[in-house]
mmCIF file of C-alpha atoms in Angstrom:
data_model
loop_
_atom_site.group_PDB
_atom_site.id
_atom_site.type_symbol
_atom_site.label_atom_id
_atom_site.label_comp_id
_atom_site.label_asym_id
_atom_site.label_seq_id
_atom_site.Cartn_x
_atom_site.Cartn_y
_atom_site.Cartn_z
ATOM 1 C CA GLY X 29 50.808 74.261 44.275
ATOM 2 C CA GLN X 30 50.514 72.069 41.245
ATOM 3 C CA ASN X 31 50.827 73.266 37.680
ATOM 4 C CA ILE X 32 51.073 71.299 34.468
ATOM 5 C CA ASP X 33 51.617 73.243 31.162
ATOM 6 C CA GLN X 34 51.392 71.929 27.738
ATOM 7 C CA PRO X 35 50.429 73.614 24.452
ATOM 8 C CA THR X 36 46.731 73.964 23.677
ATOM 9 C CA GLU X 37 46.762 72.689 20.010
ATOM 10 C CA MET X 38 49.491 71.660 17.554
ATOM 11 C CA THR X 39 49.179 70.709 13.847
ATOM 12 C CA ALA X 40 51.414 68.347 11.853
ATOM 13 C CA THR X 41 51.460 66.546 8.668
ATOM 14 C CA GLU X 42 50.935 62.770 8.050
ATOM 15 C CA GLY X 43 54.297 60.976 8.077
ATOM 16 C CA ALA X 44 56.136 63.705 9.912
ATOM 17 C CA ILE X 45 57.401 63.967 13.370
ATOM 18 C CA VAL X 46 55.914 65.900 16.144
ATOM 19 C CA GLN X 47 57.073 66.808 19.737
ATOM 20 C CA ILE X 48 54.710 67.830 22.393
ATOM 21 C CA ASN X 49 56.137 69.501 25.449
ATOM 22 C CA CYS X 50 55.024 69.545 29.024
ATOM 23 C CA THR X 51 56.533 71.360 32.179
ATOM 24 C CA TYR X 52 55.163 70.734 35.614
ATOM 25 C CA GLN X 53 55.620 72.186 39.224
ATOM 26 C CA THR X 54 54.272 69.664 42.011
ATOM 27 C CA SER X 55 54.901 69.593 45.618
ATOM 28 C CA GLY X 56 56.011 65.970 45.242
ATOM 29 C CA PHE X 57 56.896 64.004 42.218
ATOM 30 C CA ASN X 58 56.647 60.315 41.523
ATOM 31 C CA GLY X 59 56.716 59.790 37.889
ATOM 32 C CA LEU X 60 54.992 61.148 34.791
ATOM 33 C CA PHE X 61 52.391 59.735 32.394
ATOM 34 C CA TRP X 62 51.350 60.393 28.917
ATOM 35 C CA TYR X 63 47.947 59.422 27.760
ATOM 36 C CA GLN X 64 46.094 59.731 24.417
ATOM 37 C CA GLN X 65 42.368 60.712 24.438
ATOM 38 C CA HIS X 66 40.188 60.514 21.366
ATOM 39 C CA ALA X 67 37.294 62.892 21.466
ATOM 40 C CA GLY X 68 34.351 61.340 23.580
ATOM 41 C CA GLU X 69 36.639 58.423 24.857
ATOM 42 C CA ALA X 70 38.514 57.508 27.858
ATOM 43 C CA PRO X 71 42.306 58.328 28.177
ATOM 44 C CA THR X 72 44.578 55.272 27.041
ATOM 45 C CA PHE X 73 47.990 54.818 28.481
ATOM 46 C CA LEU X 74 51.025 55.615 26.301
ATOM 47 C CA SER X 75 54.168 55.876 28.549
ATOM 48 C CA TYR X 76 55.386 56.263 31.984
ATOM 49 C CA ASN X 77 58.668 57.929 33.096
ATOM 50 C CA VAL X 78 60.050 58.210 36.477
ATOM 51 C CA LEU X 79 63.805 58.299 35.781
ATOM 52 C CA ASP X 80 65.558 60.910 33.699
ATOM 53 C CA GLY X 81 65.964 59.926 30.010
ATOM 54 C CA LEU X 82 64.171 58.577 27.033
ATOM 55 C CA GLU X 83 61.779 55.813 26.826
ATOM 56 C CA GLU X 84 60.953 54.463 23.505
ATOM 57 C CA LYS X 85 57.839 52.385 22.429
ATOM 58 C CA GLY X 86 57.480 51.913 18.769
ATOM 59 C CA ARG X 87 56.519 55.029 17.061
ATOM 60 C CA PHE X 88 56.135 56.809 20.519
ATOM 61 C CA SER X 89 59.069 58.139 22.692
ATOM 62 C CA SER X 90 58.832 60.017 25.999
ATOM 63 C CA PHE X 91 61.520 61.982 27.543
ATOM 64 C CA LEU X 92 61.896 63.305 31.141
ATOM 65 C CA SER X 93 64.162 65.863 33.037
ATOM 66 C CA ARG X 94 63.153 65.991 36.707
ATOM 67 C CA SER X 95 65.811 68.739 37.413
ATOM 68 C CA LYS X 96 64.070 70.888 34.748
ATOM 69 C CA GLY X 97 60.393 69.674 35.419
ATOM 70 C CA TYR X 98 60.150 68.970 31.705
ATOM 71 C CA SER X 99 59.001 66.097 29.524
ATOM 72 C CA TYR X 100 58.153 65.569 25.978
ATOM 73 C CA LEU X 101 56.292 62.986 23.875
ATOM 74 C CA LEU X 102 57.685 62.265 20.554
ATOM 75 C CA LEU X 103 55.456 60.991 17.827
ATOM 76 C CA LYS X 104 57.130 59.628 14.678
ATOM 77 C CA GLU X 105 55.660 58.598 11.189
ATOM 78 C CA LEU X 106 52.361 60.353 12.160
ATOM 79 C CA GLN X 107 49.104 58.703 11.014
ATOM 80 C CA MET X 108 45.676 60.118 10.737
ATOM 81 C CA LYS X 109 44.573 58.070 13.566
ATOM 82 C CA ASP X 110 46.960 59.907 15.764
ATOM 83 C CA SER X 111 44.629 62.908 15.683
ATOM 84 C CA ALA X 112 43.663 63.088 19.283
ATOM 85 C CA SER X 113 44.609 65.040 22.538
ATOM 86 C CA TYR X 114 47.739 64.122 24.403
ATOM 87 C CA LEU X 115 47.522 64.270 28.124
ATOM 88 C CA CYS X 116 50.601 64.829 30.369
ATOM 89 C CA ALA X 117 49.816 63.621 33.807
ATOM 90 C CA VAL X 118 52.208 63.640 36.900
ATOM 91 C CA ARG X 119 51.922 61.277 39.934
ATOM 92 C CA ASP X 120 52.129 63.701 42.800
ATOM 93 C CA LEU X 121 52.804 62.491 46.259
ATOM 94 C CA GLY X 122 49.640 62.846 48.526
ATOM 95 C CA ASN X 123 49.225 62.339 52.259
ATOM 96 C CA ARG X 124 48.934 58.440 51.967
ATOM 97 C CA ASP X 125 48.900 57.748 48.345
ATOM 98 C CA ASP X 126 49.685 59.275 45.159
ATOM 99 C CA LYS X 127 47.343 61.541 42.980
ATOM 100 C CA ILE X 128 47.497 61.693 39.334
ATOM 101 C CA ILE X 129 47.390 65.289 38.293
ATOM 102 C CA PHE X 130 46.590 65.940 34.514
ATOM 103 C CA GLY X 131 47.366 68.878 32.364
ATOM 104 C CA LYS X 132 44.742 70.232 30.094
ATOM 105 C CA GLY X 133 45.871 68.212 27.179
ATOM 106 C CA THR X 134 47.399 69.078 23.825
ATOM 107 C CA ARG X 135 45.096 68.747 20.836
ATOM 108 C CA LEU X 136 46.857 67.377 17.819
ATOM 109 C CA HIS X 137 45.521 67.835 14.317
ATOM 110 C CA ILE X 138 47.218 65.589 11.486
ATOM 111 C CA LEU X 139 46.880 67.027 8.032
ATOM 112 C CA PRO X 140 47.021 64.662 5.046
ATOM 113 C CA GLU W 13 41.798 41.399 26.800
ATOM 114 C CA PRO W 14 40.220 42.343 30.106
ATOM 115 C CA GLU W 15 38.833 45.905 30.322
ATOM 116 C CA VAL W 16 37.147 48.067 32.833
ATOM 117 C CA THR W 17 33.288 48.474 32.381
ATOM 118 C CA GLN W 18 31.146 51.203 33.680
ATOM 119 C CA THR W 19 27.328 51.583 33.762
ATOM 120 C CA PRO W 20 25.333 53.360 32.743
ATOM 121 C CA SER W 21 26.986 55.087 29.669
ATOM 122 C CA HIS W 22 24.909 57.902 30.249
ATOM 123 C CA GLN W 23 22.761 59.183 33.371
ATOM 124 C CA VAL W 24 20.337 62.077 33.415
ATOM 125 C CA THR W 25 19.280 63.271 36.931
ATOM 126 C CA GLN W 26 17.620 66.265 38.477
ATOM 127 C CA MET W 27 19.434 68.513 40.682
ATOM 128 C CA GLY W 28 19.293 67.301 44.504
ATOM 129 C CA GLN W 29 18.981 63.520 43.383
ATOM 130 C CA GLU W 30 21.404 60.828 44.397
ATOM 131 C CA VAL W 31 23.123 58.979 41.674
ATOM 132 C CA ILE W 32 25.276 55.861 41.962
ATOM 133 C CA LEU W 33 27.759 55.360 39.036
ATOM 134 C CA ARG W 34 28.987 51.788 38.775
ATOM 135 C CA CYS W 35 32.192 50.122 37.551
ATOM 136 C CA VAL W 36 33.724 46.639 37.346
ATOM 137 C CA PRO W 37 37.466 46.924 37.547
ATOM 138 C CA ILE W 38 39.715 44.476 35.992
ATOM 139 C CA SER W 39 39.351 41.241 38.034
ATOM 140 C CA ASN W 40 43.036 40.903 39.501
ATOM 141 C CA HIS W 41 43.553 44.683 40.030
ATOM 142 C CA LEU W 42 43.757 46.034 43.578
ATOM 143 C CA TYR W 43 43.833 49.737 43.195
ATOM 144 C CA PHE W 44 40.791 51.651 41.974
ATOM 145 C CA TYR W 45 40.214 55.247 41.028
ATOM 146 C CA TRP W 46 37.417 57.632 39.976
ATOM 147 C CA TYR W 47 38.321 60.778 37.789
ATOM 148 C CA ARG W 48 35.965 63.429 36.290
ATOM 149 C CA GLN W 49 36.141 65.510 33.195
ATOM 150 C CA ILE W 50 33.809 68.484 32.736
ATOM 151 C CA LEU W 51 33.030 68.854 29.101
ATOM 152 C CA GLY W 52 36.143 70.641 27.328
ATOM 153 C CA GLN W 53 38.142 70.518 30.400
ATOM 154 C CA LYS W 54 40.948 68.522 32.028
ATOM 155 C CA VAL W 55 40.735 65.128 33.782
ATOM 156 C CA GLU W 56 40.545 65.572 37.422
ATOM 157 C CA PHE W 57 41.370 63.048 40.182
ATOM 158 C CA LEU W 58 38.624 62.482 42.607
ATOM 159 C CA VAL W 59 39.771 59.409 44.643
ATOM 160 C CA SER W 60 42.034 56.318 44.993
ATOM 161 C CA PHE W 61 40.800 53.195 46.792
ATOM 162 C CA TYR W 62 42.982 50.250 48.085
ATOM 163 C CA ASN W 63 42.233 47.446 50.550
ATOM 164 C CA ASN W 64 38.632 48.489 51.056
ATOM 165 C CA GLU W 65 39.495 52.139 52.013
ATOM 166 C CA ILE W 66 40.152 55.442 50.535
ATOM 167 C CA SER W 67 43.934 55.907 50.170
ATOM 168 C CA GLU W 68 43.749 59.499 48.769
ATOM 169 C CA LYS W 69 41.182 62.019 47.610
ATOM 170 C CA SER W 70 41.193 65.394 46.102
ATOM 171 C CA GLU W 71 39.601 68.579 47.401
ATOM 172 C CA ILE W 72 36.751 68.035 44.878
ATOM 173 C CA PHE W 73 35.761 64.807 46.656
ATOM 174 C CA ASP W 74 33.847 66.500 49.489
ATOM 175 C CA ASP W 75 31.053 64.946 51.895
ATOM 176 C CA GLN W 76 28.685 64.688 48.909
ATOM 177 C CA PHE W 77 30.775 61.896 47.420
ATOM 178 C CA SER W 78 31.341 58.408 48.642
ATOM 179 C CA VAL W 79 32.780 55.153 47.200
ATOM 180 C CA GLU W 80 32.226 51.629 48.065
ATOM 181 C CA ARG W 81 33.197 48.173 46.942
ATOM 182 C CA PRO W 82 30.072 46.334 47.957
ATOM 183 C CA ASP W 83 31.277 42.962 46.587
ATOM 184 C CA GLY W 84 34.215 41.466 45.062
ATOM 185 C CA SER W 85 33.704 42.937 41.563
ATOM 186 C CA ASN W 86 31.974 46.276 41.763
ATOM 187 C CA PHE W 87 33.386 49.583 42.701
ATOM 188 C CA THR W 88 30.947 52.508 42.968
ATOM 189 C CA LEU W 89 30.774 56.247 43.175
ATOM 190 C CA LYS W 90 27.791 57.880 44.985
ATOM 191 C CA ILE W 91 26.962 61.453 44.581
ATOM 192 C CA ARG W 92 24.443 62.354 47.464
ATOM 193 C CA SER W 93 22.804 65.396 46.262
ATOM 194 C CA THR W 94 23.778 66.353 42.833
ATOM 195 C CA LYS W 95 24.372 69.869 41.516
ATOM 196 C CA LEU W 96 24.621 71.331 38.108
ATOM 197 C CA GLU W 97 28.134 71.598 38.232
ATOM 198 C CA ASP W 98 28.474 67.804 38.744
ATOM 199 C CA SER W 99 27.655 67.352 35.155
ATOM 200 C CA ALA W 100 30.653 65.530 33.708
ATOM 201 C CA MET W 101 32.150 62.419 32.312
ATOM 202 C CA TYR W 102 33.245 60.030 35.040
ATOM 203 C CA PHE W 103 35.994 57.602 34.521
ATOM 204 C CA CYS W 104 36.731 54.771 36.671
ATOM 205 C CA ALA W 105 40.210 53.236 36.471
ATOM 206 C CA SER W 106 42.014 50.359 38.087
ATOM 207 C CA SER W 107 45.715 49.043 38.242
ATOM 208 C CA ASP W 108 47.571 45.903 39.618
ATOM 209 C CA GLY W 109 49.975 48.107 41.588
ATOM 210 C CA ARG W 110 51.286 51.514 42.282
ATOM 211 C CA GLY W 111 54.328 53.368 40.910
ATOM 212 C CA GLN W 112 54.722 52.847 37.238
ATOM 213 C CA SER W 113 51.594 50.507 36.973
ATOM 214 C CA GLU W 114 49.331 51.394 34.108
ATOM 215 C CA GLN W 115 46.066 52.605 35.084
ATOM 216 C CA TYR W 116 43.254 51.192 32.729
ATOM 217 C CA PHE W 117 40.397 53.564 32.203
ATOM 218 C CA GLY W 118 36.751 52.555 31.722
ATOM 219 C CA PRO W 119 34.727 54.125 28.870
ATOM 220 C CA GLY W 120 33.239 56.593 31.196
ATOM 221 C CA THR W 121 29.763 57.516 32.490
ATOM 222 C CA ARG W 122 28.308 60.726 31.222
ATOM 223 C CA LEU W 123 26.376 62.305 34.121
ATOM 224 C CA THR W 124 23.960 65.262 33.171
ATOM 225 C CA VAL W 125 22.299 67.203 35.983
ATOM 226 C CA THR W 126 19.292 69.273 34.931
#
């Protein structure tokens, strides 16, 4: 089966660092995405990891360990606009093509 | 910057009616997707489409659903006989390749079935 787990909610302070964890079990694995979703809006792409290790992109970094079925998204120098849901999504191998399986998302609250 | 567009932004329909949700993917993209998100729940994959045929679909995408690319620009999702539980936000997405290619999401169509 397929299962993606991430915390439901987190709170952090403006200017601080926060790490959002994601664990997954899928029948096939072909990469992991992180998306940001503000309330009432569409998801927007943040990062993609297919190999183990850390990918850094400005204030956001994403880490993957395939052997542990684990990823995290690291947000530095938090800003109020970072208040949003962060969605972990796995590219799962299907019969002919891949499916993107989303987790339930982590709602991040930023306090001033 | 190119973007995926969707129409309408909000569709209200009665149970049992057919609805067609429309999407215009980014012009040079070749891979197209539909997702849905029931209010307060996770984003769920429905279907992927490439080279004028369905390349993958989920268990949700049953015989009530169909997709079509009727011309060179539009990509549609049809629900033949809507049910109350079809009420959700429907997102279209497109990408220029598989693998690590970013999927660009449209703004979504909120479907309300009464």
